[in-house]
XYZ file of C-alpha atoms in Angstrom:
495
model
C 133.025 93.628 87.329
C 133.162 93.592 82.940
C 132.465 96.774 81.369
C 129.699 94.865 79.694
C 127.871 94.187 82.903
C 128.556 97.810 83.991
C 126.902 99.128 81.100
C 124.070 96.761 81.498
C 123.559 97.859 84.882
C 123.452 101.403 83.667
C 120.745 100.590 80.900
C 118.777 98.729 83.104
C 118.176 101.735 85.635
C 117.225 103.991 82.510
C 114.843 101.014 81.295
C 113.436 100.886 84.630
C 112.506 104.551 85.120
C 111.135 104.886 81.616
C 108.918 101.825 82.059
C 107.276 103.451 85.338
C 106.220 106.584 83.545
C 103.818 104.841 81.465
C 103.072 102.006 83.870
C 102.033 104.695 86.266
C 99.668 105.977 83.802
C 98.022 103.252 82.120
C 94.770 104.962 81.148
C 96.192 107.777 79.305
C 99.034 105.369 77.629
C 96.583 103.238 76.163
C 94.400 106.290 75.030
C 97.510 107.746 73.330
C 98.414 104.615 72.061
C 94.850 103.897 70.538
C 94.700 107.490 68.362
C 98.217 106.694 67.270
C 96.674 103.520 65.868
C 93.921 105.268 64.472
C 95.325 108.312 62.871
C 97.965 106.149 61.095
C 95.656 103.641 59.480
C 92.723 105.680 58.624
C 93.688 105.936 55.149
C 94.347 102.300 54.817
C 91.473 99.837 53.259
C 90.811 98.861 56.423
C 90.527 101.777 57.542
C 88.278 103.377 55.192
C 86.145 100.018 55.548
C 85.592 100.939 59.042
C 85.251 104.710 58.921
C 88.070 105.356 60.802
C 88.109 109.136 60.094
C 84.595 109.640 62.167
C 85.654 107.958 65.144
C 85.634 110.589 68.379
C 85.909 107.715 71.120
C 86.921 104.130 71.493
C 82.954 103.621 71.952
C 82.907 104.440 68.191
C 85.794 102.295 67.386
C 84.031 99.209 69.113
C 80.488 99.906 67.216
C 81.848 99.825 63.801
C 85.171 97.271 64.266
C 83.925 93.736 65.554
C 85.998 91.389 67.278
C 87.333 88.934 64.548
C 89.845 85.773 64.360
C 92.187 84.793 62.014
C 89.528 83.306 59.530
C 87.281 86.466 59.516
C 90.563 88.985 59.270
C 91.777 86.270 56.148
C 90.063 88.177 53.535
C 92.652 91.308 54.129
C 95.367 88.976 55.202
C 95.197 87.138 51.644
C 95.044 91.057 49.601
C 98.556 91.413 51.474
C 100.027 88.134 50.443
C 99.306 89.050 46.858
C 101.458 92.252 47.313
C 98.727 94.782 47.583
C 99.456 97.965 49.864
C 97.818 99.872 52.808
C 95.294 97.219 53.291
C 95.543 96.808 56.902
C 98.370 98.935 57.901
C 100.099 101.526 55.993
C 102.816 100.272 53.035
C 103.569 96.562 52.968
C 104.556 94.258 55.993
C 108.224 93.643 56.348
C 107.380 90.047 57.095
C 104.459 87.842 57.708
C 104.912 85.211 60.196
C 103.889 81.975 59.407
C 101.845 79.881 62.457
C 100.377 76.925 62.605
C 96.621 76.992 62.266
C 93.842 74.753 63.387
C 90.907 75.479 61.287
C 92.878 77.728 58.719
C 96.313 75.886 58.128
C 99.115 77.736 57.913
C 98.458 81.621 59.278
C 100.197 84.599 58.265
C 100.301 87.414 60.577
C 102.139 90.510 59.631
C 105.088 92.292 60.891
C 105.761 95.997 60.179
C 108.407 97.987 60.124
C 106.445 99.635 63.395
C 105.575 96.800 65.375
C 109.147 94.609 64.838
C 111.336 96.800 67.108
C 108.870 96.152 70.114
C 109.390 92.611 69.803
C 113.292 92.857 70.152
C 113.095 95.866 73.235
C 110.415 93.426 75.198
C 112.685 90.753 75.372
C 116.062 92.926 76.056
C 113.765 95.076 78.405
C 112.498 91.648 80.669
C 116.264 90.984 81.056
C 117.109 94.505 82.253
C 114.346 94.572 84.719
C 115.945 91.515 86.122
C 119.312 93.276 86.560
C 117.671 96.296 87.964
C 116.076 94.320 90.810
C 118.757 91.583 91.388
C 121.832 93.433 90.393
C 122.900 90.343 88.881
C 124.572 90.993 85.256
C 127.867 88.579 85.313
C 125.589 86.222 83.167
C 126.044 89.126 80.302
C 129.243 87.950 79.594
C 129.007 83.958 79.259
C 126.964 82.849 76.474
C 123.299 82.316 75.779
C 120.923 80.401 73.539
C 117.479 80.846 72.295
C 116.013 77.406 70.999
C 114.116 78.737 68.299
C 112.963 78.040 64.757
C 114.826 78.218 61.468
C 115.923 81.755 60.607
C 115.715 80.590 56.775
C 113.005 82.956 55.241
C 111.018 82.483 52.212
C 110.034 85.458 50.172
C 106.294 86.332 48.295
C 105.369 89.483 46.416
C 108.270 91.347 48.321
C 107.393 90.186 51.864
C 109.536 87.542 53.705
C 107.867 85.034 55.465
C 108.956 82.856 58.312
C 108.357 81.611 62.130
C 108.380 84.454 64.461
C 111.335 83.028 66.134
C 113.353 82.252 62.825
C 112.461 86.331 61.883
C 113.542 87.508 65.470
C 117.088 85.769 64.802
C 117.751 88.285 62.095
C 117.634 91.104 65.012
C 120.324 89.847 67.629
C 122.058 93.076 68.380
C 125.613 93.215 67.220
C 127.098 93.001 71.299
C 125.345 89.741 71.564
C 126.440 88.530 68.571
C 129.777 86.846 69.966
C 127.782 85.634 72.964
C 124.955 84.012 70.854
C 124.378 80.363 70.381
C 123.943 77.875 68.452
C 125.471 78.833 65.357
C 123.752 80.141 62.215
C 124.633 77.199 60.473
C 123.148 74.559 63.254
C 120.072 77.360 63.736
C 119.039 76.683 60.222
C 118.478 72.904 60.573
C 115.017 71.942 60.071
C 114.646 68.835 61.691
C 113.997 69.287 65.502
C 115.629 66.101 66.509
C 118.503 66.930 64.327
C 119.081 70.416 65.301
C 119.265 69.706 69.265
C 121.709 66.730 68.998
C 123.752 69.642 67.086
C 123.209 72.205 69.692
C 124.102 69.548 72.578
C 127.608 69.363 70.605
C 127.740 72.949 70.268
C 126.932 74.127 73.543
C 128.652 71.135 75.792
C 131.869 72.467 76.481
C 130.598 76.240 76.235
C 130.376 78.843 79.627
C 126.600 78.628 78.941
C 124.463 81.507 81.341
C 121.387 82.020 79.981
C 118.916 79.362 78.671
C 115.450 80.345 76.725
C 113.143 78.734 74.895
C 109.744 76.866 75.803
C 109.902 74.646 78.452
C 109.033 71.432 76.673
C 111.614 71.644 74.139
C 114.143 72.844 76.646
C 113.619 69.760 78.435
C 114.399 67.704 75.288
C 118.021 69.748 75.093
C 118.689 69.143 79.126
C 117.956 65.267 78.810
C 120.053 65.198 76.058
C 123.035 67.321 77.483
C 122.515 64.685 80.906
C 122.813 61.600 78.802
C 125.905 63.263 77.122
C 127.783 64.102 79.945
C 126.606 61.888 82.780
C 125.824 64.700 85.255
C 123.659 67.457 85.686
C 123.052 70.417 83.675
C 124.152 72.872 86.433
C 127.366 70.696 86.595
C 128.061 70.892 82.905
C 127.097 74.734 82.768
C 128.257 75.786 86.327
C 127.447 79.609 85.557
C 124.228 79.053 84.114
C 121.580 81.034 86.466
C 119.046 82.229 84.340
C 115.891 80.462 82.630
C 113.883 82.482 80.132
C 110.821 80.890 78.909
C 107.401 81.806 77.435
C 104.593 79.954 75.536
C 103.300 77.843 78.550
C 103.336 77.633 82.412
C 106.640 76.852 83.365
C 105.112 75.187 87.065
C 104.383 72.117 85.935
C 107.883 71.265 84.485
C 109.491 73.140 87.308
C 110.286 70.162 89.609
C 111.759 67.835 86.655
C 113.949 71.077 85.323
C 115.287 71.204 88.841
C 116.136 67.603 88.870
C 117.683 68.107 85.594
C 119.934 71.041 86.626
C 120.693 69.719 90.054
C 119.640 73.004 91.523
C 117.211 75.958 91.108
C 117.999 78.747 89.056
C 115.887 82.223 88.210
C 113.627 82.379 86.010
C 111.763 85.029 83.621
C 108.611 84.221 82.486
C 108.003 86.240 78.838
C 104.369 86.598 76.717
C 105.342 86.944 73.113
C 103.190 85.831 70.059
C 103.402 86.579 66.400
C 100.349 89.043 66.687
C 102.595 91.138 69.569
C 104.825 90.884 72.389
C 102.230 91.403 75.425
C 104.198 91.160 78.795
C 107.068 90.077 80.660
C 107.956 89.155 84.137
C 109.241 92.654 85.421
C 110.275 91.360 88.928
C 111.034 88.505 91.069
C 108.696 89.154 94.013
C 105.508 89.315 92.725
C 103.313 87.008 90.714
C 102.342 88.089 86.876
C 103.928 89.816 84.102
C 103.822 93.528 83.536
C 101.479 94.176 80.672
C 103.159 96.396 78.081
C 100.911 99.246 77.464
C 103.295 101.292 75.497
C 104.336 99.057 72.831
C 101.867 99.803 69.967
C 99.081 97.711 70.840
C 95.984 98.521 72.268
C 94.285 96.049 74.581
C 90.637 95.094 75.160
C 89.035 92.322 77.376
C 86.042 90.272 77.179
C 85.163 88.238 80.158
C 85.566 84.488 78.906
C 82.147 83.192 80.354
C 80.358 86.320 78.438
C 82.773 85.624 75.305
C 80.217 83.465 72.923
C 77.098 85.921 73.621
C 75.562 87.994 70.938
C 77.250 91.105 72.005
C 79.551 90.755 74.682
C 80.812 93.847 76.616
C 84.769 94.830 75.579
C 86.480 96.369 78.662
C 89.560 98.639 78.270
C 92.299 98.870 80.534
C 90.894 100.942 83.235
C 87.741 98.747 83.763
C 89.314 95.418 84.088
C 89.113 93.647 87.993
C 91.485 91.009 89.698
C 91.030 87.235 89.238
C 88.442 87.536 86.223
C 89.592 85.440 83.072
C 89.542 87.532 80.276
C 89.545 86.661 76.518
C 92.450 89.118 75.399
C 91.625 91.260 72.140
C 94.264 93.323 70.606
C 94.488 96.204 67.823
C 98.395 96.457 66.631
C 100.835 98.596 64.457
C 101.096 95.592 62.241
C 97.426 96.173 61.459
C 95.625 93.403 63.406
C 92.229 95.315 64.778
C 90.246 93.814 67.579
C 91.647 90.827 67.105
C 90.961 87.676 69.129
C 94.253 86.073 69.576
C 92.708 83.067 71.463
C 94.422 83.572 74.720
C 93.052 84.230 78.041
C 94.534 86.078 81.169
C 94.033 87.138 84.490
C 95.183 90.118 86.410
C 97.321 89.143 89.455
C 97.704 93.294 89.650
C 96.202 96.636 88.848
C 99.181 99.019 89.960
C 100.845 98.253 87.804
C 98.735 95.871 85.631
C 100.226 92.649 85.672
C 98.734 89.279 84.306
C 99.211 85.434 83.807
C 98.008 83.635 80.974
C 95.057 81.291 82.059
C 94.584 78.969 79.048
C 93.314 79.424 75.558
C 89.235 80.270 74.557
C 88.840 76.919 72.558
C 90.971 75.054 74.929
C 88.846 73.800 77.784
C 86.601 71.032 78.901
C 83.057 71.810 79.077
C 81.520 68.253 78.160
C 79.526 68.824 81.300
C 79.219 72.467 81.892
C 82.233 72.811 84.152
C 84.407 74.983 81.739
C 87.821 73.913 83.371
C 90.391 75.693 81.944
C 94.241 75.837 81.477
C 95.391 77.530 84.704
C 92.997 75.324 86.579
C 94.419 72.006 85.771
C 98.202 73.309 85.961
C 97.651 74.589 89.433
C 95.739 71.235 90.627
C 98.530 69.205 89.447
C 101.311 71.698 91.155
C 99.136 70.991 94.165
C 98.761 67.069 93.666
C 102.693 67.078 93.209
C 103.634 69.303 96.444
C 105.659 67.312 98.792
C 105.973 64.353 97.048
C 108.942 63.005 94.858
C 106.811 63.053 91.808
C 108.372 64.534 88.641
C 105.751 64.973 85.274
C 107.561 65.540 81.879
C 104.068 66.143 80.177
C 100.440 66.018 80.719
C 96.668 66.424 78.767
C 93.159 66.386 79.926
C 90.092 65.054 78.158
C 86.645 64.024 79.243
C 86.008 60.355 78.847
C 81.728 60.574 78.108
C 81.113 57.228 77.305
C 83.032 55.164 79.572
C 82.705 51.268 79.232
C 81.494 50.976 82.938
C 80.393 53.850 85.679
C 80.111 57.277 85.498
C 81.888 59.587 82.905
C 84.954 61.493 84.331
C 87.961 63.228 83.012
C 90.680 61.364 82.184
C 94.382 63.043 82.914
C 97.041 61.586 80.248
C 100.550 62.064 81.973
C 104.034 61.249 80.960
C 105.999 60.701 84.498
C 109.644 60.920 85.048
C 109.103 59.565 88.121
C 105.530 57.931 89.210
C 103.611 58.494 92.545
C 104.298 55.872 95.079
C 100.245 55.368 95.320
C 98.674 56.025 92.076
C 94.999 55.831 94.043
C 96.283 58.782 96.724
C 97.710 60.791 93.835
C 94.644 60.693 92.000
C 92.668 61.615 95.008
C 94.912 64.662 95.896
C 94.588 65.629 91.994
C 90.950 65.336 92.369
C 90.692 67.270 95.496
C 92.611 70.148 94.027
C 90.280 70.128 90.756
C 87.344 70.585 93.192
C 89.022 73.763 94.917
C 89.875 75.092 91.624
C 86.772 75.023 89.916
C 83.299 74.885 91.948
C 81.439 73.822 88.903
C 83.274 70.577 88.452
C 83.093 70.139 92.280
C 79.446 70.414 91.987
C 79.368 67.566 89.210
C 81.216 65.271 91.657
C 78.997 65.869 94.527
C 75.671 65.183 92.516
C 77.115 62.201 91.028
C 77.421 63.272 87.348
C 81.332 62.663 87.398
C 82.962 60.363 89.297
C 86.664 61.364 90.303
C 89.333 61.737 87.857
C 91.200 58.655 86.245
C 94.970 59.180 85.500
C 96.121 57.347 82.606
C 100.121 56.702 82.407
C 101.419 57.554 78.863
C 104.700 55.670 77.585
C 107.931 57.434 77.719
C 108.413 60.047 74.617
C 104.740 59.175 73.512
C 104.004 63.271 73.595
C 107.167 63.948 71.472
C 105.771 61.279 69.126
C 102.446 62.771 68.744
C 103.965 66.125 68.430
C 106.149 64.408 65.695
C 103.273 62.710 63.899
C 101.457 66.485 63.489
C 104.214 68.139 62.106
C 104.594 70.332 65.570
C 107.805 68.954 67.109
C 110.028 71.936 68.534
C 109.950 75.573 67.558
C 106.965 77.530 68.906
C 104.711 74.439 68.947
C 102.969 73.639 72.309
C 100.775 70.773 73.101
C 97.244 71.782 74.442
C 96.742 71.186 78.286
C 93.172 70.334 77.719
C 90.692 69.481 75.237
C 86.759 69.191 74.764
C 87.056 66.162 72.693
C 89.251 62.880 72.721
C 90.978 63.465 69.566
C 94.379 63.899 71.221
C 93.620 61.488 74.230
C 92.490 58.793 71.747
C 95.955 58.984 69.542
C 98.209 58.987 72.461
C 96.933 55.902 74.140
C 97.443 54.184 71.004
C 101.197 55.266 71.004
């Protein structure tokens, strides 16, 4: 056992004990975070506008600070972009993380000297929890890769601008610098396809032990590796045993990944975003990710089915329940206040608090009142694929409201790596699984309002071409699993 792996095990034990202290005291931990945030920001422009100095409770905060999305918070962020200090948080942000907005064009999310360390610590602690539980630390001696955006940053009025994954690349600890891949030069390549080709060349003969990234883009990397080596990734990288991912559910990709790798590998799920690092998988034995209650973020939760009401109830950590779909609302030490990040979550455990990402509040199908969410279509596809050889590269779902004949239906556009032997049987299994997942959908099928699902096979690489056409190939970009309109579906069918 190397010195590095021994040190990693010792540190893992220490981090595990520290985590237990706040995880076992969730309500008190969140109260402490809340008051630290309020005190730190009461002299900012936002704090003055919302009378932070008068607050005596969370109720006061909720009455004075409405839930906002990016567009509603944008006037404050625009002031920060001009270089103004003490707007949402004390001083100026260190970075503004650039993300792709739907209605806003580019969005700029503040990162401060107080918030930035938590992005780094959370990723590190996820790995240390894995080491503590499994005893496996040998991978720290091998090479590690995170498929990420370019670390090249712009600057405006003294604030650096870039993609979160590119910003994080500047914070790789010194003890990992020799292990980290790809090279800085390769990481700076902007064109995603060119970049992946260069990464394949750089890593092909290396001892890769940890690979990390959004599954859809790691899949592209694996396919190119397999093509170059003419053998599974697991044979090219014999010591590769840990896959770290975030951004999307891994389950729809699992069968394809195991085929590409040639064997099973352990995985760790993360829940990072430009707005904060919210959770990570702290155990291989339980479902869900540990919600990070001690990381400079105060959480509120609104039930999804109440979210669009005029004054929906905002729950705090001690008031949530299992199995309910909540919209995640955050207030952070980067200056986001009662901010709707757009993600929906469900709690899988309340001791400690663990969550899974169930979808996006704006990504759903409810053309007929069914309100189907991302988690449900992912679970239905997984069930339909069980005990078959079917492998899926990518998929999305959209309603077909005005078919040329027959009843309306949900159309599943799927790029298969390996197709079902009988598509009719596969469609039947998929529809049955969807009816189990969503009672409203079941009622619509039973009442002859909808016909059963229709699967449309999409051409090879059609999803990649679609993302490329939208300027969203690679990096942190993700394809919506489902839409309430046919913009994506119709464009894919034209490819």
